[in-house]
Coordinates of C-alpha atoms in Angstrom, one line a residue:
X497 CA 115.0 27.4 -124.7
X498 CA 116.3 24.3 -126.6
X499 CA 117.7 26.7 -129.5
X500 CA 119.4 29.0 -126.7
X501 CA 120.7 25.9 -124.9
X502 CA 122.3 24.5 -128.1
X503 CA 123.9 27.9 -129.0
X504 CA 125.6 28.0 -125.4
X505 CA 127.0 24.5 -125.9
X506 CA 128.2 25.5 -129.6
X507 CA 129.7 28.8 -128.7
X508 CA 133.4 28.7 -129.6
X509 CA 135.2 30.5 -128.0
X510 CA 132.9 30.0 -124.8
X511 CA 132.0 33.7 -124.5
X512 CA 128.7 35.5 -123.8
X513 CA 129.0 37.4 -127.0
X514 CA 129.5 34.7 -128.9
X515 CA 126.5 33.0 -127.5
X516 CA 124.3 36.2 -128.3
X517 CA 125.7 36.2 -131.7
X518 CA 124.5 32.7 -132.6
X519 CA 121.2 33.0 -130.4
X520 CA 120.7 35.9 -132.8
X521 CA 121.2 33.9 -136.0
X522 CA 119.3 30.9 -134.8
X523 CA 116.0 33.2 -133.9
X524 CA 116.4 35.6 -136.7
X525 CA 116.6 38.5 -134.2
X526 CA 117.5 41.4 -136.4
X527 CA 116.9 45.1 -136.5
X528 CA 115.3 46.9 -139.4
X529 CA 118.8 47.2 -141.2
X530 CA 119.3 43.3 -140.5
X531 CA 122.0 43.5 -138.1
X532 CA 121.5 41.2 -135.1
X533 CA 120.1 42.9 -131.9
X534 CA 123.1 41.7 -129.8
X535 CA 122.6 44.1 -126.7
X536 CA 118.9 43.3 -126.4
X537 CA 119.5 39.4 -126.7
X538 CA 122.5 39.6 -124.3
X539 CA 120.0 41.3 -121.6
X540 CA 117.5 38.6 -122.2
X541 CA 120.0 35.9 -121.8
X542 CA 121.3 37.4 -118.4
X543 CA 117.7 37.4 -117.2
X544 CA 117.2 33.9 -118.2
X545 CA 120.7 33.0 -116.5
X546 CA 119.6 34.7 -113.4
X547 CA 116.5 33.1 -113.1
X548 CA 118.4 29.6 -113.4
X549 CA 117.0 28.6 -116.8
X550 CA 120.2 28.4 -118.5
X551 CA 123.7 28.5 -117.6
X552 CA 125.9 31.0 -119.6
X553 CA 129.6 31.1 -119.7
X554 CA 131.4 33.0 -116.9
X555 CA 131.7 36.6 -117.4
X556 CA 135.1 37.9 -118.4
X557 CA 134.4 41.3 -116.7
X558 CA 132.8 42.3 -113.8
X559 CA 132.9 43.5 -110.3
X560 CA 130.8 41.0 -108.4
X561 CA 127.7 43.2 -108.2
X562 CA 126.2 42.6 -111.6
X563 CA 127.0 46.3 -112.8
X564 CA 130.3 45.5 -114.8
X565 CA 133.4 47.3 -114.5
X566 CA 133.5 50.9 -115.5
X567 CA 136.9 51.6 -117.2
X568 CA 138.1 55.1 -116.2
X569 CA 138.2 58.0 -118.8
X570 CA 141.6 59.3 -119.7
X571 CA 140.8 62.8 -118.4
X572 CA 137.9 64.2 -116.1
X573 CA 136.1 67.3 -117.0
X574 CA 137.6 70.4 -115.0
X575 CA 135.2 70.9 -112.0
X576 CA 135.2 74.9 -112.7
X577 CA 131.9 76.4 -111.5
X578 CA 129.6 77.4 -114.4
X579 CA 126.8 79.8 -113.7
X580 CA 124.3 82.3 -115.4
X581 CA 121.4 81.8 -117.8
X582 CA 121.4 79.3 -120.9
X583 CA 121.2 82.4 -123.0
X584 CA 124.6 83.4 -122.0
X585 CA 125.7 80.1 -122.8
X586 CA 127.6 79.8 -126.2
X587 CA 127.9 76.8 -128.4
X588 CA 125.9 74.6 -126.5
X589 CA 125.4 71.3 -128.4
X590 CA 124.8 67.4 -128.0
X591 CA 127.7 65.2 -129.1
X592 CA 127.0 61.5 -130.1
X593 CA 129.2 59.0 -128.2
X594 CA 130.9 57.6 -131.3
X595 CA 134.4 56.1 -130.0
X596 CA 135.6 54.2 -127.0
X597 CA 137.3 57.2 -125.5
X598 CA 133.8 59.0 -125.4
X599 CA 132.3 56.1 -124.2
X600 CA 134.4 55.7 -121.3
X601 CA 133.7 59.4 -120.3
X602 CA 130.0 58.8 -120.4
X603 CA 130.1 55.9 -118.5
X604 CA 132.6 57.3 -115.9
X605 CA 130.6 60.4 -115.9
X606 CA 127.3 58.4 -114.9
X607 CA 129.0 56.2 -112.6
X608 CA 130.5 58.9 -110.5
X609 CA 127.9 61.7 -110.5
X610 CA 124.4 60.3 -111.3
X611 CA 122.5 59.0 -108.6
X612 CA 121.7 55.8 -110.3
X613 CA 125.3 55.1 -111.2
X614 CA 126.2 53.3 -114.4
X615 CA 124.5 50.1 -115.9
X616 CA 124.5 49.5 -119.6
X617 CA 121.5 50.9 -121.2
X618 CA 119.2 48.2 -122.5
X619 CA 118.5 47.5 -126.3
X620 CA 119.0 50.1 -129.2
X621 CA 120.2 53.2 -127.5
X622 CA 121.7 56.7 -128.0
X623 CA 124.1 58.4 -126.0
X624 CA 125.4 62.1 -125.9
X625 CA 127.7 64.4 -124.3
X626 CA 126.4 67.7 -123.4
X627 CA 129.0 70.5 -124.3
X628 CA 129.6 74.0 -125.1
X629 CA 132.4 76.6 -125.4
X630 CA 132.8 76.5 -121.9
X631 CA 133.4 72.9 -121.6
X632 CA 131.6 69.7 -120.7
X633 CA 128.3 70.0 -118.8
X634 CA 126.9 66.5 -118.6
X635 CA 125.6 63.3 -120.3
X636 CA 122.1 62.2 -121.9
X637 CA 121.3 58.6 -122.5
X638 CA 118.3 56.7 -124.4
X639 CA 117.6 53.4 -124.0
X640 CA 114.9 50.9 -124.7
X641 CA 111.4 51.8 -123.4
X642 CA 109.7 50.0 -120.7
X643 CA 107.7 46.9 -121.4
X644 CA 104.6 47.7 -120.2
X645 CA 103.6 50.8 -118.4
X646 CA 99.7 51.1 -117.7
X647 CA 99.2 54.9 -117.7
X648 CA 101.6 55.1 -121.0
X649 CA 99.6 52.4 -122.7
X650 CA 96.2 53.7 -121.7
X651 CA 97.5 57.2 -123.0
X652 CA 98.5 55.5 -126.3
X653 CA 95.5 53.5 -126.6
X654 CA 97.7 50.4 -127.0
X655 CA 96.4 46.7 -126.7
X656 CA 99.1 44.0 -126.2
X657 CA 99.5 43.0 -129.8
X658 CA 100.1 46.7 -130.9
X659 CA 102.4 47.3 -128.1
X660 CA 104.6 44.4 -128.8
X661 CA 104.8 44.9 -132.6
X662 CA 105.9 48.6 -132.1
X663 CA 107.7 49.1 -128.6
X664 CA 110.8 49.6 -130.5
X665 CA 109.5 53.0 -131.7
X666 CA 109.5 54.4 -128.4
X667 CA 112.8 55.6 -126.6
X668 CA 113.5 55.8 -122.8
X669 CA 115.5 58.9 -121.4
X670 CA 117.2 56.5 -119.0
X671 CA 119.9 58.9 -117.7
X672 CA 120.2 62.5 -117.9
X673 CA 123.0 64.4 -115.9
X674 CA 124.0 68.0 -115.4
X675 CA 127.4 68.0 -113.8
X676 CA 127.1 69.2 -110.1
X677 CA 129.2 72.4 -110.4
X678 CA 127.0 73.5 -113.8
X679 CA 124.1 75.8 -112.2
X680 CA 122.9 77.4 -115.4
X681 CA 119.3 78.6 -115.2
X682 CA 117.2 76.7 -117.8
X683 CA 120.0 74.4 -118.8
X684 CA 118.5 71.1 -118.6
X685 CA 115.1 72.2 -120.4
X686 CA 117.1 73.5 -123.5
X687 CA 119.1 70.0 -123.7
X688 CA 115.9 68.3 -123.6
X689 CA 114.8 70.3 -126.5
X690 CA 117.9 69.8 -128.5
X691 CA 117.8 66.0 -127.6
X692 CA 114.1 65.9 -129.3
X693 CA 115.1 68.0 -132.3
X694 CA 117.7 65.4 -133.3
X695 CA 117.2 62.0 -131.4
X696 CA 114.6 60.7 -134.2
X697 CA 117.1 61.6 -137.2
X698 CA 120.1 60.0 -135.2
X699 CA 118.1 56.9 -134.3
X700 CA 117.0 56.3 -137.7
X701 CA 120.6 56.7 -138.9
X702 CA 121.8 54.0 -136.8
X703 CA 119.0 51.5 -136.4
X704 CA 117.0 52.1 -139.8
X705 CA 113.8 53.0 -137.6
X706 CA 112.5 56.5 -136.5
X707 CA 111.2 56.7 -133.1
X708 CA 107.8 58.5 -132.6
X709 CA 107.8 59.0 -128.7
X710 CA 110.0 59.6 -125.8
X711 CA 109.5 58.5 -122.2
X712 CA 111.2 58.9 -119.0
X713 CA 110.6 58.0 -115.3
X714 CA 111.3 60.8 -112.7
X715 CA 111.9 59.3 -109.2
X716 CA 109.7 61.0 -106.6
X717 CA 110.1 62.9 -104.1
X718 CA 113.8 63.2 -105.0
X719 CA 112.9 65.0 -108.2
X720 CA 110.4 67.1 -109.4
X721 CA 110.3 66.8 -113.1
X722 CA 110.4 70.4 -113.9
X723 CA 112.8 70.6 -116.4
X724 CA 110.4 68.0 -118.3
X725 CA 107.4 70.2 -117.7
X726 CA 109.5 73.2 -118.9
X727 CA 110.5 71.3 -122.2
X728 CA 106.8 70.3 -122.9
X729 CA 106.9 66.8 -121.7
X730 CA 103.4 65.6 -120.6
X731 CA 103.1 64.2 -117.0
X732 CA 100.7 61.1 -117.3
X733 CA 100.8 59.8 -113.8
X734 CA 102.9 57.6 -111.4
X735 CA 104.3 53.8 -111.8
X736 CA 103.4 51.1 -109.8
X737 CA 106.8 51.0 -108.5
X738 CA 107.6 47.6 -110.1
X739 CA 110.5 48.4 -112.5
X740 CA 110.8 48.5 -116.4
X741 CA 110.3 44.5 -116.9
X742 CA 108.4 43.4 -113.8
X743 CA 106.5 39.9 -114.1
X744 CA 105.6 39.5 -110.6
X745 CA 103.4 42.4 -110.0
X746 CA 104.9 43.2 -106.6
X747 CA 106.0 46.5 -106.0
X748 CA 109.4 46.7 -104.9
X749 CA 111.0 49.9 -106.4
X750 CA 110.4 53.6 -105.5
X751 CA 107.1 55.1 -107.4
X752 CA 108.2 57.5 -110.4
X753 CA 106.5 60.1 -112.4
X754 CA 105.9 59.1 -116.0
X755 CA 106.6 61.9 -118.8
X756 CA 106.3 61.3 -122.4
X757 CA 106.7 63.7 -125.6
X758 CA 105.8 62.7 -129.0
X759 CA 108.2 63.2 -131.8
X760 CA 105.3 63.1 -134.3
X761 CA 101.8 64.5 -134.9
X762 CA 100.6 60.9 -136.0
X763 CA 102.7 58.8 -133.3
X764 CA 99.6 57.1 -132.4
X765 CA 99.0 55.8 -136.0
X766 CA 102.5 54.9 -136.1
X767 CA 102.3 53.2 -133.2
X768 CA 99.5 51.0 -134.5
X769 CA 96.6 52.8 -132.8
X770 CA 93.8 53.1 -135.4

Protein backbone atom coordinates (compact mmCIF):
# COMPACT_ATOMS: atom_id res chain seq x y z
CA UNK A 1 0.00 0.00 0.00
CA UNK A 2 2.86 2.38 0.74
CA UNK A 3 4.33 1.62 -2.69
CA UNK A 4 1.00 2.48 -4.30
CA UNK A 5 0.66 5.69 -2.30
CA UNK A 6 4.18 6.77 -3.30
CA UNK A 7 3.31 6.12 -6.96
CA UNK A 8 0.21 8.31 -6.60
CA UNK A 9 2.24 11.13 -5.03
CA UNK A 10 4.95 10.90 -7.69
CA UNK A 11 2.64 10.69 -10.73
CA UNK A 12 3.40 13.47 -13.19
CA UNK A 13 1.09 14.37 -14.77
CA UNK A 14 -1.32 13.48 -11.93
CA UNK A 15 -3.47 11.09 -14.00
CA UNK A 16 -4.84 7.67 -13.14
CA UNK A 17 -3.19 6.15 -16.21
CA UNK A 18 0.19 7.47 -15.05
CA UNK A 19 -0.40 6.09 -11.55
CA UNK A 20 -1.14 2.66 -13.05
CA UNK A 21 2.08 2.77 -15.10
CA UNK A 22 4.13 3.61 -12.01
CA UNK A 23 2.44 0.95 -9.87
CA UNK A 24 3.03 -1.74 -12.51
CA UNK A 25 6.69 -0.75 -12.71
CA UNK A 26 7.13 -0.68 -8.93
CA UNK A 27 5.40 -4.03 -8.34
CA UNK A 28 6.76 -5.80 -11.42
CA UNK A 29 3.20 -6.39 -12.61
CA UNK A 30 3.63 -7.56 -16.22
CA UNK A 31 2.16 -10.10 -18.62
CA UNK A 32 4.11 -12.95 -20.18
CA UNK A 33 5.34 -10.60 -22.93
CA UNK A 34 6.77 -8.21 -20.34
CA UNK A 35 4.14 -5.50 -20.87
CA UNK A 36 2.58 -3.73 -17.85
CA UNK A 37 -0.89 -5.06 -16.95
CA UNK A 38 -2.39 -1.61 -16.98
CA UNK A 39 -6.07 -2.56 -17.22
CA UNK A 40 -5.92 -5.01 -14.31
CA UNK A 41 -3.93 -2.46 -12.32
CA UNK A 42 -6.45 0.30 -12.96
CA UNK A 43 -9.33 -1.96 -11.91
CA UNK A 44 -7.52 -2.82 -8.68
CA UNK A 45 -6.62 0.80 -7.96
CA UNK A 46 -10.21 1.89 -8.48
CA UNK A 47 -11.45 -0.71 -5.99
CA UNK A 48 -8.92 0.49 -3.41
CA UNK A 49 -9.99 4.08 -4.09
CA UNK A 50 -13.68 3.26 -3.64
CA UNK A 51 -12.89 1.39 -0.43
CA UNK A 52 -11.25 4.54 0.94
CA UNK A 53 -7.79 2.96 1.18
CA UNK A 54 -6.11 5.29 -1.31
CA UNK A 55 -6.98 8.60 -2.97
CA UNK A 56 -6.60 8.59 -6.75
CA UNK A 57 -6.42 11.74 -8.85
CA UNK A 58 -9.81 12.93 -10.07
CA UNK A 59 -11.01 11.09 -13.17
CA UNK A 60 -10.73 13.12 -16.38
CA UNK A 61 -13.73 11.43 -18.00
CA UNK A 62 -16.92 10.07 -16.52
CA UNK A 63 -20.64 10.53 -16.22
CA UNK A 64 -20.98 10.43 -12.45
CA UNK A 65 -22.20 6.86 -12.12
CA UNK A 66 -18.88 5.04 -12.30
CA UNK A 67 -19.47 3.60 -15.76
CA UNK A 68 -17.53 6.11 -17.79
CA UNK A 69 -18.60 7.98 -20.89
CA UNK A 70 -19.36 5.98 -24.02
CA UNK A 71 -18.29 7.90 -27.10
CA UNK A 72 -20.77 7.48 -29.91
CA UNK A 73 -19.67 5.59 -33.04
CA UNK A 74 -19.44 7.49 -36.32
CA UNK A 75 -22.34 5.44 -37.71
CA UNK A 76 -24.90 3.02 -36.32
CA UNK A 77 -25.79 -0.20 -38.18
CA UNK A 78 -28.86 -0.28 -40.37
CA UNK A 79 -31.81 -1.76 -38.48
CA UNK A 80 -32.86 -3.87 -41.44
CA UNK A 81 -34.68 -7.02 -40.24
CA UNK A 82 -32.82 -10.24 -40.96
CA UNK A 83 -34.36 -13.68 -40.57
CA UNK A 84 -33.83 -17.25 -41.79
CA UNK A 85 -31.32 -19.83 -40.60
CA UNK A 86 -27.59 -19.59 -40.06
CA UNK A 87 -27.00 -21.93 -43.01
CA UNK A 88 -28.43 -19.27 -45.30
CA UNK A 89 -26.14 -16.58 -43.90
CA UNK A 90 -23.09 -15.95 -46.05
CA UNK A 91 -19.79 -14.52 -44.86
CA UNK A 92 -20.36 -15.00 -41.13
CA UNK A 93 -17.19 -13.93 -39.32
CA UNK A 94 -15.75 -12.42 -36.16
CA UNK A 95 -13.86 -9.18 -36.69
CA UNK A 96 -11.45 -8.35 -33.83
CA UNK A 97 -11.80 -4.85 -32.40
CA UNK A 98 -8.42 -3.46 -33.38
CA UNK A 99 -8.78 0.31 -33.72
CA UNK A 100 -10.50 3.26 -32.09
CA UNK A 101 -13.39 3.35 -34.55
CA UNK A 102 -14.24 -0.32 -34.01
CA UNK A 103 -13.86 0.14 -30.26
CA UNK A 104 -16.36 3.00 -30.21
CA UNK A 105 -18.79 0.94 -32.27
CA UNK A 106 -18.46 -2.09 -29.96
CA UNK A 107 -18.89 0.05 -26.85
CA UNK A 108 -21.87 1.84 -28.35
CA UNK A 109 -23.63 -1.37 -29.39
CA UNK A 110 -23.24 -2.83 -25.91
CA UNK A 111 -24.37 0.37 -24.19
CA UNK A 112 -27.40 0.77 -26.44
CA UNK A 113 -28.68 -2.79 -26.84
CA UNK A 114 -27.17 -5.08 -24.18
CA UNK A 115 -29.25 -5.34 -21.00
CA UNK A 116 -26.18 -4.81 -18.79
CA UNK A 117 -24.97 -1.79 -20.74
CA UNK A 118 -21.34 -0.88 -21.22
CA UNK A 119 -18.63 -1.11 -18.58
CA UNK A 120 -14.95 -1.68 -19.42
CA UNK A 121 -14.09 -5.37 -19.53
CA UNK A 122 -11.65 -6.29 -16.73
CA UNK A 123 -8.11 -7.42 -17.32
CA UNK A 124 -6.76 -8.97 -20.52
CA UNK A 125 -9.56 -9.01 -23.05
CA UNK A 126 -10.71 -9.70 -26.58
CA UNK A 127 -13.63 -7.98 -28.32
CA UNK A 128 -15.22 -8.92 -31.62
CA UNK A 129 -17.83 -7.48 -33.95
CA UNK A 130 -20.08 -10.17 -35.44
CA UNK A 131 -20.31 -9.51 -39.16
CA UNK A 132 -21.65 -11.14 -42.32
CA UNK A 133 -22.24 -10.26 -45.95
CA UNK A 134 -25.63 -9.02 -44.76
CA UNK A 135 -24.10 -6.47 -42.38
CA UNK A 136 -23.30 -6.10 -38.70
CA UNK A 137 -25.06 -8.68 -36.50
CA UNK A 138 -23.78 -8.09 -32.97
CA UNK A 139 -20.84 -8.00 -30.59
CA UNK A 140 -18.93 -10.45 -28.41
CA UNK A 141 -16.45 -9.80 -25.60
CA UNK A 142 -14.12 -11.79 -23.35
CA UNK A 143 -12.39 -10.51 -20.21
CA UNK A 144 -10.78 -11.71 -17.00
CA UNK A 145 -12.30 -14.73 -15.27
CA UNK A 146 -14.15 -14.55 -11.99
CA UNK A 147 -11.73 -14.64 -9.06
CA UNK A 148 -13.47 -17.47 -7.25
CA UNK A 149 -16.48 -19.61 -8.19
CA UNK A 150 -17.22 -22.65 -6.03
CA UNK A 151 -18.82 -24.79 -8.76
CA UNK A 152 -16.08 -24.03 -11.30
CA UNK A 153 -13.23 -24.51 -8.87
CA UNK A 154 -14.60 -27.86 -7.64
CA UNK A 155 -15.09 -29.06 -11.21
CA UNK A 156 -11.54 -28.11 -12.20
CA UNK A 157 -10.13 -29.51 -8.96
CA UNK A 158 -8.54 -26.21 -7.98
CA UNK A 159 -7.08 -25.44 -4.61
CA UNK A 160 -6.27 -21.81 -3.92
CA UNK A 161 -2.55 -21.83 -4.92
CA UNK A 162 -3.27 -23.41 -8.31
CA UNK A 163 -6.18 -21.05 -8.93
CA UNK A 164 -4.11 -17.98 -8.12
CA UNK A 165 -1.26 -19.20 -10.35
CA UNK A 166 -3.36 -20.14 -13.38
CA UNK A 167 -6.52 -18.00 -13.32
CA UNK A 168 -5.18 -15.96 -16.23
CA UNK A 169 -5.70 -18.97 -18.51
CA UNK A 170 -9.47 -18.81 -18.01
CA UNK A 171 -11.47 -16.27 -20.03
CA UNK A 172 -14.91 -14.98 -19.20
CA UNK A 173 -17.43 -14.39 -21.97
CA UNK A 174 -18.66 -11.19 -20.35
CA UNK A 175 -20.78 -9.76 -23.18
CA UNK A 176 -22.71 -11.40 -26.02
CA UNK A 177 -25.12 -9.39 -28.13
CA UNK A 178 -27.15 -10.34 -31.17
CA UNK A 179 -28.81 -7.16 -32.41
CA UNK A 180 -32.56 -7.18 -31.79
CA UNK A 181 -33.61 -7.02 -35.45
CA UNK A 182 -31.47 -10.10 -36.29
CA UNK A 183 -33.65 -13.22 -35.95
CA UNK A 184 -31.46 -15.90 -37.52
CA UNK A 185 -32.00 -19.42 -36.20
CA UNK A 186 -28.91 -21.02 -34.59
CA UNK A 187 -26.83 -17.88 -35.13
CA UNK A 188 -25.83 -17.49 -31.46
CA UNK A 189 -24.51 -21.03 -31.09
CA UNK A 190 -22.63 -20.75 -34.39
CA UNK A 191 -20.98 -17.52 -33.21
CA UNK A 192 -19.89 -19.26 -30.00
CA UNK A 193 -18.37 -22.07 -32.06
CA UNK A 194 -16.46 -19.57 -34.20
CA UNK A 195 -15.19 -17.84 -31.06
CA UNK A 196 -14.04 -21.09 -29.44
CA UNK A 197 -12.08 -21.94 -32.61
CA UNK A 198 -10.07 -18.71 -32.65
CA UNK A 199 -10.03 -17.07 -29.21
CA UNK A 200 -7.06 -19.13 -27.99
CA UNK A 201 -4.85 -18.10 -30.89
CA UNK A 202 -5.99 -14.48 -30.81
CA UNK A 203 -5.38 -14.20 -27.08
CA UNK A 204 -1.92 -15.81 -27.34
CA UNK A 205 -0.95 -13.43 -30.14
CA UNK A 206 -1.95 -10.41 -28.07
CA UNK A 207 -0.90 -11.47 -24.56
CA UNK A 208 1.63 -14.27 -25.01
CA UNK A 209 -0.37 -16.93 -23.19
CA UNK A 210 -3.01 -19.33 -24.51
CA UNK A 211 -6.25 -19.68 -22.52
CA UNK A 212 -7.45 -23.22 -21.94
CA UNK A 213 -10.96 -22.70 -20.53
CA UNK A 214 -13.88 -20.35 -21.23
CA UNK A 215 -16.59 -19.49 -18.72
CA UNK A 216 -19.77 -17.45 -18.78
CA UNK A 217 -22.60 -16.52 -16.42
CA UNK A 218 -26.19 -16.49 -17.67
CA UNK A 219 -28.69 -14.54 -15.59
CA UNK A 220 -31.73 -16.65 -14.78
CA UNK A 221 -34.64 -16.57 -15.33
CA UNK A 222 -33.99 -13.79 -17.88
CA UNK A 223 -32.18 -16.27 -20.16
CA UNK A 224 -32.12 -20.05 -20.47
CA UNK A 225 -28.60 -20.52 -21.82
CA UNK A 226 -29.91 -22.41 -24.86
CA UNK A 227 -27.21 -21.18 -27.24
CA UNK A 228 -24.42 -22.21 -24.85
CA UNK A 229 -25.88 -25.69 -24.48
CA UNK A 230 -26.25 -25.95 -28.26
CA UNK A 231 -22.58 -24.95 -28.66
CA UNK A 232 -21.53 -27.74 -26.22
CA UNK A 233 -20.74 -25.55 -23.25
CA UNK A 234 -21.14 -27.47 -19.99
CA UNK A 235 -23.54 -26.34 -17.28
CA UNK A 236 -21.96 -26.49 -13.80
CA UNK A 237 -24.69 -25.03 -11.59
CA UNK A 238 -25.67 -21.65 -10.20
CA UNK A 239 -23.64 -18.95 -8.52
CA UNK A 240 -24.38 -17.68 -5.04
CA UNK A 241 -25.25 -14.22 -6.38
CA UNK A 242 -22.16 -12.48 -4.99
CA UNK A 243 -20.52 -11.07 -8.11
CA UNK A 244 -17.14 -11.70 -9.72
CA UNK A 245 -14.97 -10.33 -6.92
CA UNK A 246 -17.06 -10.67 -3.76
CA UNK A 247 -15.18 -10.63 -0.46
CA UNK A 248 -18.10 -10.04 1.95
CA UNK A 249 -19.96 -13.34 1.43
CA UNK A 250 -23.25 -11.48 1.22
CA UNK A 251 -25.46 -12.38 -1.76
CA UNK A 252 -26.57 -9.15 -3.43
CA UNK A 253 -26.87 -9.92 -7.15
CA UNK A 254 -29.15 -12.16 -9.25
CA UNK A 255 -28.12 -15.81 -9.33
CA UNK A 256 -26.55 -16.88 -12.59
CA UNK A 257 -26.10 -20.19 -14.36
CA UNK A 258 -22.44 -21.08 -14.90
CA UNK A 259 -21.26 -22.61 -18.18
CA UNK A 260 -17.73 -23.60 -19.18
CA UNK A 261 -16.02 -24.69 -22.41
CA UNK A 262 -12.57 -26.34 -22.40
CA UNK A 263 -10.22 -25.24 -25.17
CA UNK A 264 -7.73 -28.07 -24.60
CA UNK A 265 -8.17 -31.76 -23.78
CA UNK A 266 -5.59 -31.52 -20.99
CA UNK A 267 -6.92 -28.25 -19.59
CA UNK A 268 -6.81 -29.47 -15.98
CA UNK A 269 -3.09 -30.21 -16.18
CA UNK A 270 -2.52 -26.83 -17.83
CA UNK A 271 -4.42 -25.23 -14.95
CA UNK A 272 -2.13 -26.81 -12.37
CA UNK A 273 -4.22 -29.84 -11.40
CA UNK A 274 -2.27 -33.08 -11.24
